[in-house]
PDB file of C-alpha atoms in Angstrom:
ATOM      1  CA  MET A   1     104.927 277.011 -46.502  1.00  0.00           C
ATOM      2  CA  SER A   2     103.709 277.307 -50.142  1.00  0.00           C
ATOM      3  CA  ALA A   3     104.132 281.000 -50.365  1.00  0.00           C
ATOM      4  CA  GLU A   4     107.546 281.145 -48.947  1.00  0.00           C
ATOM      5  CA  PRO A   5     109.667 280.130 -51.793  1.00  0.00           C
ATOM      6  CA  ILE A   6     107.919 282.426 -54.079  1.00  0.00           C
ATOM      7  CA  ILE A   7     108.485 285.412 -51.412  1.00  0.00           C
ATOM      8  CA  TYR A   8     112.248 284.389 -51.218  1.00  0.00           C
ATOM      9  CA  GLY A   9     112.427 284.621 -55.022  1.00  0.00           C
ATOM     10  CA  LEU A  10     110.426 288.029 -55.356  1.00  0.00           C
ATOM     11  CA  ILE A  11     112.616 289.548 -52.755  1.00  0.00           C
ATOM     12  CA  PHE A  12     115.836 288.495 -54.361  1.00  0.00           C
ATOM     13  CA  VAL A  13     114.528 290.011 -57.714  1.00  0.00           C
ATOM     14  CA  ALA A  14     113.426 293.192 -55.901  1.00  0.00           C
ATOM     15  CA  VAL A  15     116.929 293.429 -54.646  1.00  0.00           C
ATOM     16  CA  LEU A  16     118.341 293.334 -58.027  1.00  0.00           C
ATOM     17  CA  VAL A  17     115.996 295.817 -59.431  1.00  0.00           C
ATOM     18  CA  LEU A  18     116.652 298.227 -56.538  1.00  0.00           C
ATOM     19  CA  VAL A  19     120.479 298.177 -56.872  1.00  0.00           C
ATOM     20  CA  GLU A  20     120.046 298.979 -60.473  1.00  0.00           C
ATOM     21  CA  GLY A  21     117.740 301.702 -59.626  1.00  0.00           C
ATOM     22  CA  ILE A  22     120.101 303.170 -57.093  1.00  0.00           C
ATOM     23  CA  TYR A  23     122.885 303.087 -59.663  1.00  0.00           C
ATOM     24  CA  LEU A  24     121.025 304.818 -62.375  1.00  0.00           C
ATOM     25  CA  VAL A  25     119.715 307.477 -59.856  1.00  0.00           C
ATOM     26  CA  ALA A  26     123.148 308.054 -58.283  1.00  0.00           C
ATOM     27  CA  PHE A  27     125.164 308.304 -61.650  1.00  0.00           C
ATOM     28  CA  GLY A  28     122.580 308.478 -64.467  1.00  0.00           C
ATOM     29  CA  LYS A  29     124.019 308.714 -68.089  1.00  0.00           C
ATOM     30  CA  SER A  30     127.625 309.228 -66.733  1.00  0.00           C
ATOM     31  CA  ILE A  31     128.028 305.595 -66.524  1.00  0.00           C
ATOM     32  CA  SER A  32     126.092 304.534 -69.714  1.00  0.00           C
ATOM     33  CA  LEU A  33     128.258 302.068 -71.758  1.00  0.00           C
ATOM     34  CA  ASN A  34     126.569 303.137 -74.877  1.00  0.00           C
ATOM     35  CA  SER A  35     127.079 306.888 -74.585  1.00  0.00           C
ATOM     36  CA  ARG A  36     128.189 308.587 -77.707  1.00  0.00           C
ATOM     37  CA  VAL A  37     130.659 310.853 -75.838  1.00  0.00           C
ATOM     38  CA  ASN A  38     132.973 308.753 -73.895  1.00  0.00           C
ATOM     39  CA  ARG A  39     133.270 309.598 -70.257  1.00  0.00           C
ATOM     40  CA  ARG A  40     136.884 310.935 -70.221  1.00  0.00           C
ATOM     41  CA  LEU A  41     135.979 313.603 -73.145  1.00  0.00           C
ATOM     42  CA  GLU A  42     132.897 314.437 -71.187  1.00  0.00           C
ATOM     43  CA  MET A  43     135.035 315.218 -68.151  1.00  0.00           C
ATOM     44  CA  LEU A  44     137.480 317.191 -70.451  1.00  0.00           C
ATOM     45  CA  ASP A  45     134.549 319.115 -71.969  1.00  0.00           C
ATOM     46  CA  LYS A  46     133.347 320.306 -68.630  1.00  0.00           C
ATOM     47  CA  GLY A  47     136.834 322.120 -68.262  1.00  0.00           C
ATOM     48  CA  THR A  48     138.523 319.578 -65.943  1.00  0.00           C
ATOM     49  CA  ARG A  49     142.227 319.605 -66.444  1.00  0.00           C
ATOM     50  CA  ARG A  50     143.893 316.594 -68.222  1.00  0.00           C
ATOM     51  CA  GLU A  51     145.925 315.532 -65.329  1.00  0.00           C
ATOM     52  CA  GLN A  52     142.981 315.836 -62.918  1.00  0.00           C
ATOM     53  CA  VAL A  53     140.947 313.537 -65.329  1.00  0.00           C
ATOM     54  CA  LEU A  54     143.637 311.021 -65.480  1.00  0.00           C
ATOM     55  CA  GLU A  55     144.071 311.079 -61.607  1.00  0.00           C
ATOM     56  CA  GLN A  56     140.271 310.590 -61.255  1.00  0.00           C
ATOM     57  CA  LEU A  57     140.212 307.783 -63.674  1.00  0.00           C
ATOM     58  CA  ARG A  58     143.251 305.890 -62.121  1.00  0.00           C
ATOM     59  CA  LYS A  59     141.832 306.226 -58.783  1.00  0.00           C
ATOM     60  CA  GLU A  60     138.393 304.778 -59.892  1.00  0.00           C
ATOM     61  CA  MET A  61     140.388 301.945 -61.691  1.00  0.00           C
ATOM     62  CA  GLN A  62     142.388 300.962 -58.466  1.00  0.00           C
ATOM     63  CA  GLN A  63     139.952 301.657 -55.694  1.00  0.00           C
ATOM     64  CA  HIS A  64     138.215 298.225 -55.641  1.00  0.00           C
ATOM     65  CA  MET A  65     141.313 296.165 -55.435  1.00  0.00           C
ATOM     66  CA  LYS A  66     142.781 298.188 -52.819  1.00  0.00           C
ATOM     67  CA  SER A  67     139.800 297.426 -50.646  1.00  0.00           C
ATOM     68  CA  ARG A  68     140.054 293.567 -50.787  1.00  0.00           C
ATOM     69  CA  SER A  69     141.057 293.434 -47.155  1.00  0.00           C
ATOM     70  CA  ILE A  70     137.374 294.400 -46.073  1.00  0.00           C
ATOM     71  CA  PRO A  71     135.250 291.510 -44.891  1.00  0.00           C
ATOM     72  CA  LEU A  72     132.767 290.327 -47.690  1.00  0.00           C
ATOM     73  CA  TYR A  73     133.920 292.930 -50.085  1.00  0.00           C
ATOM     74  CA  SER A  74     136.887 290.566 -51.313  1.00  0.00           C
ATOM     75  CA  LEU A  75     134.099 288.500 -52.792  1.00  0.00           C
ATOM     76  CA  LEU A  76     133.362 291.047 -55.530  1.00  0.00           C
ATOM     77  CA  ALA A  77     136.342 293.484 -55.623  1.00  0.00           C
ATOM     78  CA  GLU A  78     137.823 291.811 -58.661  1.00  0.00           C
ATOM     79  CA  ARG A  79     134.529 291.835 -60.632  1.00  0.00           C
ATOM     80  CA  ALA A  80     133.787 295.426 -59.542  1.00  0.00           C
ATOM     81  CA  GLN A  81     137.054 296.525 -60.892  1.00  0.00           C
ATOM     82  CA  LYS A  82     136.595 294.757 -64.325  1.00  0.00           C
ATOM     83  CA  ALA A  83     132.864 296.407 -64.315  1.00  0.00           C
ATOM     84  CA  ALA A  84     134.365 299.792 -63.522  1.00  0.00           C
ATOM     85  CA  ILE A  85     131.708 300.311 -60.976  1.00  0.00           C
ATOM     86  CA  ALA A  86     131.181 304.037 -60.153  1.00  0.00           C
ATOM     87  CA  PHE A  87     130.335 303.185 -56.577  1.00  0.00           C
ATOM     88  CA  THR A  88     133.336 303.615 -54.323  1.00  0.00           C
ATOM     89  CA  PRO A  89     133.941 300.459 -52.036  1.00  0.00           C
ATOM     90  CA  ARG A  90     132.284 302.158 -49.023  1.00  0.00           C
ATOM     91  CA  GLN A  91     129.250 303.071 -51.036  1.00  0.00           C
ATOM     92  CA  LEU A  92     128.981 299.523 -52.411  1.00  0.00           C
ATOM     93  CA  ILE A  93     129.065 298.274 -48.840  1.00  0.00           C
ATOM     94  CA  MET A  94     126.329 300.525 -47.756  1.00  0.00           C
ATOM     95  CA  VAL A  95     124.373 299.586 -50.635  1.00  0.00           C
ATOM     96  CA  MET A  96     124.745 295.871 -49.574  1.00  0.00           C
ATOM     97  CA  ALA A  97     123.680 296.736 -45.938  1.00  0.00           C
ATOM     98  CA  GLY A  98     120.809 298.552 -47.150  1.00  0.00           C
ATOM     99  CA  LEU A  99     119.582 295.723 -49.433  1.00  0.00           C
ATOM    100  CA  ALA A 100     120.124 293.155 -46.630  1.00  0.00           C
ATOM    101  CA  ALA A 101     117.946 295.468 -44.239  1.00  0.00           C
ATOM    102  CA  PHE A 102     115.324 295.560 -47.001  1.00  0.00           C
ATOM    103  CA  ALA A 103     115.406 291.930 -47.554  1.00  0.00           C
ATOM    104  CA  PHE A 104     115.055 291.523 -43.680  1.00  0.00           C
ATOM    105  CA  VAL A 105     112.131 293.594 -43.651  1.00  0.00           C
ATOM    106  CA  GLY A 106     110.480 291.788 -46.567  1.00  0.00           C
ATOM    107  CA  LEU A 107     111.217 288.371 -45.081  1.00  0.00           C
ATOM    108  CA  SER A 108     109.711 289.576 -41.794  1.00  0.00           C
ATOM    109  CA  VAL A 109     106.502 290.768 -43.317  1.00  0.00           C
ATOM    110  CA  GLY A 110     105.996 287.930 -45.781  1.00  0.00           C
ATOM    111  CA  THR A 111     107.344 284.812 -43.869  1.00  0.00           C
ATOM    112  CA  GLU A 112     107.255 283.353 -40.364  1.00  0.00           C
ATOM    113  CA  THR A 113     110.911 282.279 -40.364  1.00  0.00           C
ATOM    114  CA  ALA A 114     112.805 282.448 -37.181  1.00  0.00           C
ATOM    115  CA  VAL A 115     114.778 285.769 -36.659  1.00  0.00           C
ATOM    116  CA  PRO A 116     118.401 284.127 -36.982  1.00  0.00           C
ATOM    117  CA  VAL A 117     117.273 282.392 -40.206  1.00  0.00           C
ATOM    118  CA  ARG A 118     115.882 285.661 -41.424  1.00  0.00           C
ATOM    119  CA  ALA A 119     118.978 287.543 -40.587  1.00  0.00           C
ATOM    120  CA  ALA A 120     121.359 284.965 -42.454  1.00  0.00           C
ATOM    121  CA  LEU A 121     118.862 284.888 -45.416  1.00  0.00           C
ATOM    122  CA  ALA A 122     118.835 288.758 -45.587  1.00  0.00           C
ATOM    123  CA  VAL A 123     122.628 289.041 -45.647  1.00  0.00           C
ATOM    124  CA  PHE A 124     122.858 286.388 -48.371  1.00  0.00           C
ATOM    125  CA  ILE A 125     120.289 288.055 -50.401  1.00  0.00           C
ATOM    126  CA  GLY A 126     122.077 291.536 -49.965  1.00  0.00           C
ATOM    127  CA  VAL A 127     125.583 290.411 -50.600  1.00  0.00           C
ATOM    128  CA  GLY A 128     124.393 287.769 -53.277  1.00  0.00           C
ATOM    129  CA  GLY A 129     122.264 290.151 -55.253  1.00  0.00           C
ATOM    130  CA  VAL A 130     125.000 292.947 -55.351  1.00  0.00           C
ATOM    131  CA  TRP A 131     127.398 290.190 -56.499  1.00  0.00           C
ATOM    132  CA  MET A 132     125.232 288.969 -59.295  1.00  0.00           C
ATOM    133  CA  TRP A 133     124.581 292.570 -60.411  1.00  0.00           C
ATOM    134  CA  VAL A 134     128.305 293.476 -60.397  1.00  0.00           C
ATOM    135  CA  ASN A 135     129.136 290.233 -62.206  1.00  0.00           C
ATOM    136  CA  HIS A 136     126.546 290.910 -64.839  1.00  0.00           C
ATOM    137  CA  LYS A 137     128.009 294.338 -65.208  1.00  0.00           C
ATOM    138  CA  ALA A 138     131.441 293.022 -65.551  1.00  0.00           C
ATOM    139  CA  LYS A 139     130.449 290.454 -68.150  1.00  0.00           C
ATOM    140  CA  LYS A 140     128.647 293.088 -70.126  1.00  0.00           C
ATOM    141  CA  ARG A 141     131.674 295.650 -70.150  1.00  0.00           C
ATOM    142  CA  LEU A 142     134.305 292.849 -70.999  1.00  0.00           C
ATOM    143  CA  SER A 143     132.010 291.698 -73.794  1.00  0.00           C
ATOM    144  CA  MET A 144     131.785 295.223 -75.416  1.00  0.00           C
ATOM    145  CA  ILE A 145     135.705 295.651 -74.969  1.00  0.00           C
ATOM    146  CA  GLU A 146     136.188 292.415 -76.786  1.00  0.00           C
ATOM    147  CA  GLU A 147     133.811 293.447 -79.648  1.00  0.00           C
ATOM    148  CA  GLN A 148     135.329 297.003 -79.920  1.00  0.00           C
ATOM    149  CA  LEU A 149     138.989 295.997 -79.852  1.00  0.00           C
ATOM    150  CA  PRO A 150     139.345 294.739 -83.591  1.00  0.00           C
ATOM    151  CA  ASP A 151     137.924 297.941 -84.893  1.00  0.00           C
ATOM    152  CA  ALA A 152     140.066 299.949 -82.390  1.00  0.00           C
ATOM    153  CA  VAL A 153     143.306 297.955 -83.647  1.00  0.00           C
ATOM    154  CA  GLU A 154     142.290 298.564 -87.412  1.00  0.00           C
ATOM    155  CA  LEU A 155     141.797 302.337 -86.597  1.00  0.00           C
ATOM    156  CA  MET A 156     145.386 302.441 -85.090  1.00  0.00           C
ATOM    157  CA  VAL A 157     146.739 300.656 -88.373  1.00  0.00           C
ATOM    158  CA  ARG A 158     145.126 303.217 -90.403  1.00  0.00           C
ATOM    159  CA  SER A 159     146.503 306.006 -88.410  1.00  0.00           C
ATOM    160  CA  LEU A 160     149.988 304.567 -88.489  1.00  0.00           C
ATOM    161  CA  ARG A 161     149.873 304.105 -92.468  1.00  0.00           C
ATOM    162  CA  VAL A 162     149.106 307.891 -92.835  1.00  0.00           C
ATOM    163  CA  GLY A 163     152.120 308.823 -90.873  1.00  0.00           C
ATOM    164  CA  HIS A 164     150.926 309.265 -87.185  1.00  0.00           C
ATOM    165  CA  PRO A 165     153.052 308.098 -84.363  1.00  0.00           C
ATOM    166  CA  PHE A 166     151.797 305.179 -82.271  1.00  0.00           C
ATOM    167  CA  SER A 167     151.150 307.601 -79.398  1.00  0.00           C
ATOM    168  CA  SER A 168     148.816 309.673 -81.695  1.00  0.00           C
ATOM    169  CA  ALA A 169     147.194 306.425 -82.986  1.00  0.00           C
ATOM    170  CA  ILE A 170     146.323 305.620 -79.346  1.00  0.00           C
ATOM    171  CA  GLY A 171     144.825 309.156 -78.850  1.00  0.00           C
ATOM    172  CA  ILE A 172     142.835 308.844 -82.119  1.00  0.00           C
ATOM    173  CA  VAL A 173     141.260 305.657 -80.785  1.00  0.00           C
ATOM    174  CA  SER A 174     140.336 307.182 -77.416  1.00  0.00           C
ATOM    175  CA  ASN A 175     138.624 310.145 -79.283  1.00  0.00           C
ATOM    176  CA  GLU A 176     136.856 308.241 -82.001  1.00  0.00           C
ATOM    177  CA  VAL A 177     135.413 304.963 -80.540  1.00  0.00           C
ATOM    178  CA  GLN A 178     132.795 304.696 -77.709  1.00  0.00           C
ATOM    179  CA  ASP A 179     133.181 303.612 -74.269  1.00  0.00           C
ATOM    180  CA  PRO A 180     134.085 301.667 -72.474  1.00  0.00           C
ATOM    181  CA  LEU A 181     137.116 301.044 -74.599  1.00  0.00           C
ATOM    182  CA  ALA A 182     137.508 304.666 -75.425  1.00  0.00           C
ATOM    183  CA  THR A 183     138.127 305.845 -71.732  1.00  0.00           C
ATOM    184  CA  GLU A 184     140.635 302.931 -71.144  1.00  0.00           C
ATOM    185  CA  PHE A 185     142.852 303.958 -74.188  1.00  0.00           C
ATOM    186  CA  GLY A 186     142.364 307.479 -73.279  1.00  0.00           C
ATOM    187  CA  ILE A 187     144.012 306.681 -69.909  1.00  0.00           C
ATOM    188  CA  ILE A 188     146.904 305.098 -71.813  1.00  0.00           C
ATOM    189  CA  ALA A 189     147.198 308.269 -74.018  1.00  0.00           C
ATOM    190  CA  ASP A 190     147.476 310.399 -71.110  1.00  0.00           C
ATOM    191  CA  GLU A 191     149.890 308.205 -69.342  1.00  0.00           C
ATOM    192  CA  ALA A 192     152.047 308.221 -72.574  1.00  0.00           C
ATOM    193  CA  ALA A 193     151.801 311.997 -72.727  1.00  0.00           C
ATOM    194  CA  TYR A 194     153.254 312.182 -69.184  1.00  0.00           C
ATOM    195  CA  GLY A 195     156.174 309.971 -70.004  1.00  0.00           C
ATOM    196  CA  ARG A 196     154.880 306.388 -69.354  1.00  0.00           C
ATOM    197  CA  GLU A 197     155.995 303.611 -71.631  1.00  0.00           C
ATOM    198  CA  ILE A 198     152.847 302.559 -73.931  1.00  0.00           C
ATOM    199  CA  GLY A 199     153.851 298.887 -73.920  1.00  0.00           C
ATOM    200  CA  GLU A 200     153.937 298.952 -70.112  1.00  0.00           C
ATOM    201  CA  ALA A 201     150.552 300.713 -69.907  1.00  0.00           C
ATOM    202  CA  LEU A 202     149.013 298.217 -72.299  1.00  0.00           C
ATOM    203  CA  ARG A 203     150.205 295.312 -70.444  1.00  0.00           C
ATOM    204  CA  GLU A 204     148.780 296.733 -67.246  1.00  0.00           C
ATOM    205  CA  MET A 205     145.424 297.171 -68.734  1.00  0.00           C
ATOM    206  CA  ALA A 206     145.439 293.661 -70.179  1.00  0.00           C
ATOM    207  CA  GLU A 207     146.275 292.167 -66.788  1.00  0.00           C
ATOM    208  CA  ARG A 208     143.751 294.391 -65.078  1.00  0.00           C
ATOM    209  CA  LEU A 209     140.910 293.337 -67.549  1.00  0.00           C
ATOM    210  CA  ASP A 210     142.471 289.792 -67.832  1.00  0.00           C
ATOM    211  CA  MET A 211     141.902 289.636 -71.462  1.00  0.00           C
ATOM    212  CA  GLN A 212     144.030 287.571 -73.781  1.00  0.00           C
ATOM    213  CA  ASP A 213     143.479 289.724 -76.715  1.00  0.00           C
ATOM    214  CA  LEU A 214     144.839 292.802 -75.040  1.00  0.00           C
ATOM    215  CA  ARG A 215     147.906 290.751 -73.942  1.00  0.00           C
ATOM    216  CA  PHE A 216     148.464 289.962 -77.534  1.00  0.00           C
ATOM    217  CA  LEU A 217     148.459 293.722 -78.263  1.00  0.00           C
ATOM    218  CA  ALA A 218     150.745 294.666 -75.524  1.00  0.00           C
ATOM    219  CA  VAL A 219     153.352 292.000 -76.327  1.00  0.00           C
ATOM    220  CA  ALA A 220     153.226 293.102 -80.192  1.00  0.00           C
ATOM    221  CA  VAL A 221     153.985 296.768 -79.218  1.00  0.00           C
ATOM    222  CA  THR A 222     156.525 295.750 -76.590  1.00  0.00           C
ATOM    223  CA  ILE A 223     158.330 293.621 -79.124  1.00  0.00           C
ATOM    224  CA  GLN A 224     158.240 296.347 -81.903  1.00  0.00           C
ATOM    225  CA  GLN A 225     159.597 299.067 -79.449  1.00  0.00           C
ATOM    226  CA  GLN A 226     162.447 296.809 -78.584  1.00  0.00           C
ATOM    227  CA  SER A 227     163.211 295.302 -81.815  1.00  0.00           C
ATOM    228  CA  GLY A 228     161.773 297.461 -84.348  1.00  0.00           C
ATOM    229  CA  GLY A 229     159.798 296.516 -87.485  1.00  0.00           C
ATOM    230  CA  ASN A 230     156.633 297.673 -89.294  1.00  0.00           C
ATOM    231  CA  LEU A 231     154.083 298.080 -86.454  1.00  0.00           C
ATOM    232  CA  ALA A 232     151.147 298.668 -88.765  1.00  0.00           C
ATOM    233  CA  GLU A 233     151.780 295.375 -90.509  1.00  0.00           C
ATOM    234  CA  ILE A 234     151.956 293.663 -87.196  1.00  0.00           C
ATOM    235  CA  LEU A 235     148.730 295.307 -85.882  1.00  0.00           C
ATOM    236  CA  ASP A 236     146.905 294.578 -89.034  1.00  0.00           C
ATOM    237  CA  GLY A 237     147.797 290.830 -88.543  1.00  0.00           C
ATOM    238  CA  LEU A 238     146.640 291.090 -84.957  1.00  0.00           C
ATOM    239  CA  ALA A 239     143.359 292.571 -85.897  1.00  0.00           C
ATOM    240  CA  LYS A 240     142.640 289.656 -88.266  1.00  0.00           C
ATOM    241  CA  VAL A 241     143.614 287.280 -85.447  1.00  0.00           C
ATOM    242  CA  ILE A 242     141.409 289.040 -82.840  1.00  0.00           C
ATOM    243  CA  ARG A 243     138.456 289.107 -85.264  1.00  0.00           C
ATOM    244  CA  ALA A 244     138.882 285.444 -86.187  1.00  0.00           C
ATOM    245  CA  ARG A 245     139.152 284.369 -82.508  1.00  0.00           C
ATOM    246  CA  PHE A 246     135.974 286.464 -81.830  1.00  0.00           C
ATOM    247  CA  ARG A 247     134.057 284.740 -84.657  1.00  0.00           C
ATOM    248  CA  LEU A 248     135.301 281.322 -83.106  1.00  0.00           C
ATOM    249  CA  PHE A 249     134.172 282.207 -79.704  1.00  0.00           C
ATOM    250  CA  ARG A 250     130.748 283.204 -80.981  1.00  0.00           C
ATOM    251  CA  ARG A 251     130.460 279.979 -83.042  1.00  0.00           C
ATOM    252  CA  VAL A 252     131.379 277.815 -79.995  1.00  0.00           C
ATOM    253  CA  LYS A 253     128.948 279.692 -77.938  1.00  0.00           C
ATOM    254  CA  ALA A 254     126.143 279.159 -80.546  1.00  0.00           C
ATOM    255  CA  ILE A 255     127.013 275.381 -80.612  1.00  0.00           C
ATOM    256  CA  THR A 256     127.060 274.824 -76.998  1.00  0.00           C
ATOM    257  CA  ALA A 257     124.037 277.006 -76.222  1.00  0.00           C
ATOM    258  CA  GLU A 258     121.488 274.254 -76.476  1.00  0.00           C
ATOM    259  CA  ALA A 259     123.388 271.970 -74.037  1.00  0.00           C
ATOM    260  CA  GLN A 260     123.845 275.003 -71.626  1.00  0.00           C
ATOM    261  CA  TRP A 261     120.141 275.829 -71.620  1.00  0.00           C
ATOM    262  CA  SER A 262     119.107 272.163 -71.309  1.00  0.00           C
ATOM    263  CA  GLY A 263     121.190 271.818 -68.289  1.00  0.00           C
ATOM    264  CA  LYS A 264     119.615 274.828 -66.785  1.00  0.00           C
ATOM    265  CA  PHE A 265     116.237 273.703 -67.771  1.00  0.00           C
ATOM    266  CA  LEU A 266     116.658 270.191 -66.276  1.00  0.00           C
ATOM    267  CA  SER A 267     117.878 271.822 -62.911  1.00  0.00           C
ATOM    268  CA  GLY A 268     115.124 274.357 -62.947  1.00  0.00           C
ATOM    269  CA  PHE A 269     112.137 272.517 -64.085  1.00  0.00           C
ATOM    270  CA  PRO A 270     111.777 270.266 -60.873  1.00  0.00           C
ATOM    271  CA  LEU A 271     111.829 273.376 -58.631  1.00  0.00           C
ATOM    272  CA  LEU A 272     109.193 274.934 -61.052  1.00  0.00           C
ATOM    273  CA  CYS A 273     107.101 271.834 -60.614  1.00  0.00           C
ATOM    274  CA  LEU A 274     107.619 272.047 -56.846  1.00  0.00           C
ATOM    275  CA  VAL A 275     106.494 275.718 -56.675  1.00  0.00           C
ATOM    276  CA  ALA A 276     103.343 274.900 -58.775  1.00  0.00           C
ATOM    277  CA  THR A 277     102.521 271.976 -56.707  1.00  0.00           C
ATOM    278  CA  LEU A 278     102.713 273.850 -53.392  1.00  0.00           C
ATOM    279  CA  VAL A 279     100.620 276.641 -54.912  1.00  0.00           C
ATOM    280  CA  SER A 280      97.934 274.438 -56.278  1.00  0.00           C
ATOM    281  CA  ASP A 281      97.752 272.125 -53.201  1.00  0.00           C
ATOM    282  CA  PRO A 282      99.749 273.591 -50.079  1.00  0.00           C
ATOM    283  CA  ASN A 283      99.223 270.259 -48.109  1.00  0.00           C
ATOM    284  CA  TYR A 284     100.521 267.993 -50.898  1.00  0.00           C
ATOM    285  CA  TYR A 285     103.624 266.917 -48.790  1.00  0.00           C
ATOM    286  CA  ASP A 286     102.081 266.990 -45.293  1.00  0.00           C
ATOM    287  CA  GLU A 287     101.826 263.158 -45.114  1.00  0.00           C
ATOM    288  CA  VAL A 288     105.545 262.711 -45.951  1.00  0.00           C
ATOM    289  CA  MET A 289     107.136 265.575 -44.322  1.00  0.00           C
ATOM    290  CA  THR A 290     107.430 263.509 -41.043  1.00  0.00           C
ATOM    291  CA  HIS A 291     109.106 260.540 -42.827  1.00  0.00           C
ATOM    292  CA  PRO A 292     112.688 260.082 -41.605  1.00  0.00           C
ATOM    293  CA  TYR A 293     113.881 259.855 -45.270  1.00  0.00           C
ATOM    294  CA  PHE A 294     112.212 263.251 -46.226  1.00  0.00           C
ATOM    295  CA  ILE A 295     114.929 265.583 -45.377  1.00  0.00           C
ATOM    296  CA  PRO A 296     117.822 263.339 -46.645  1.00  0.00           C
ATOM    297  CA  ALA A 297     115.823 263.136 -49.929  1.00  0.00           C
ATOM    298  CA  CYS A 298     115.629 266.846 -50.216  1.00  0.00           C
ATOM    299  CA  PHE A 299     119.319 267.021 -49.888  1.00  0.00           C
ATOM    300  CA  PHE A 300     120.001 264.388 -52.265  1.00  0.00           C
ATOM    301  CA  VAL A 301     117.627 266.218 -54.917  1.00  0.00           C
ATOM    302  CA  GLY A 302     119.497 269.606 -54.243  1.00  0.00           C
ATOM    303  CA  ILE A 303     122.843 267.951 -54.696  1.00  0.00           C
ATOM    304  CA  THR A 304     122.081 266.143 -57.850  1.00  0.00           C
ATOM    305  CA  LEU A 305     120.508 269.371 -59.444  1.00  0.00           C
ATOM    306  CA  THR A 306     123.562 271.217 -58.598  1.00  0.00           C
ATOM    307  CA  LEU A 307     125.727 268.532 -59.928  1.00  0.00           C
ATOM    308  CA  ASN A 308     123.660 268.556 -63.201  1.00  0.00           C
ATOM    309  CA  LEU A 309     124.575 272.328 -63.667  1.00  0.00           C
ATOM    310  CA  ILE A 310     128.184 271.726 -62.753  1.00  0.00           C
ATOM    311  CA  VAL A 311     128.544 268.735 -65.148  1.00  0.00           C
ATOM    312  CA  MET A 312     126.607 270.437 -68.106  1.00  0.00           C
ATOM    313  CA  ARG A 313     128.818 273.487 -67.546  1.00  0.00           C
ATOM    314  CA  TRP A 314     132.024 271.387 -67.608  1.00  0.00           C
ATOM    315  CA  LEU A 315     130.909 269.667 -70.802  1.00  0.00           C
ATOM    316  CA  THR A 316     130.053 272.999 -72.628  1.00  0.00           C
ATOM    317  CA  ASN A 317     133.215 274.847 -71.429  1.00  0.00           C
ATOM    318  CA  ILE A 318     135.296 274.400 -74.634  1.00  0.00           C
ATOM    319  CA  LYS A 319     138.755 275.815 -74.427  1.00  0.00           C
ATOM    320  CA  VAL A 320     139.635 277.635 -77.611  1.00  0.00           C
TER     321      VAL A 320
END
């Protein structure tokens, strides 16, 4: 009894490490978010034609959302799209199945839980581990895009002021900045080269990434294309607004960090004490386990700890 909670946690951590290892082995540096040469330029440098690169990148952007009808996959399709996961939906489902099998073997070796419970826990660990991994990748990628966007807009402003058309300014951004924003703007540049309206492409990217600053950019470009005006001045003001919003978000995050970690600590500390108690004295709860109030008390404690996390998150979720 005392070792099972620790084994569950170790298996879950092993699943997270394993899926990251599989991803790096399968795709290596081609999916690195910090690559000096963005992925689109790397594909072009290998001799791939521009239309083939555009087709491949658009296919990768849309593949996850097109597979939302697959059972269980709908839970992570949106996050996988925002994270630009290189796995195809079929590959990601195979990874989940493999990790669930790995978790089942680990539970069978390390615990004496009943087979149906082991199977349910294995599926939960496999799907939950992949979801947490995909969610982490999505948050990291979106955070990098938010950080890169003000510099990209300012680069467009400088390009417009020296006389470049806006389509060329988009192309300059796609060549000069790093991924993940470079490939996103590269797709827009290629679509514009084949006749698509830039404002429409920007609006689609903003909705796909669900990012408010990109919506501001798409609206500004669309209004300028329809009504005219000095686009460089408009984008210069937008860059200042985006940078100010970014600073404000960081300040709010810093102010609420203590409360957030307090909530996590207050919810996690009882569980750590429980594990420490069971490790030091496995028979500590033997005398009370048969009491009729023991199971209801466990449920009550679990519910209150969960409510603590929800309430602390609600209190620190400040809308800016």
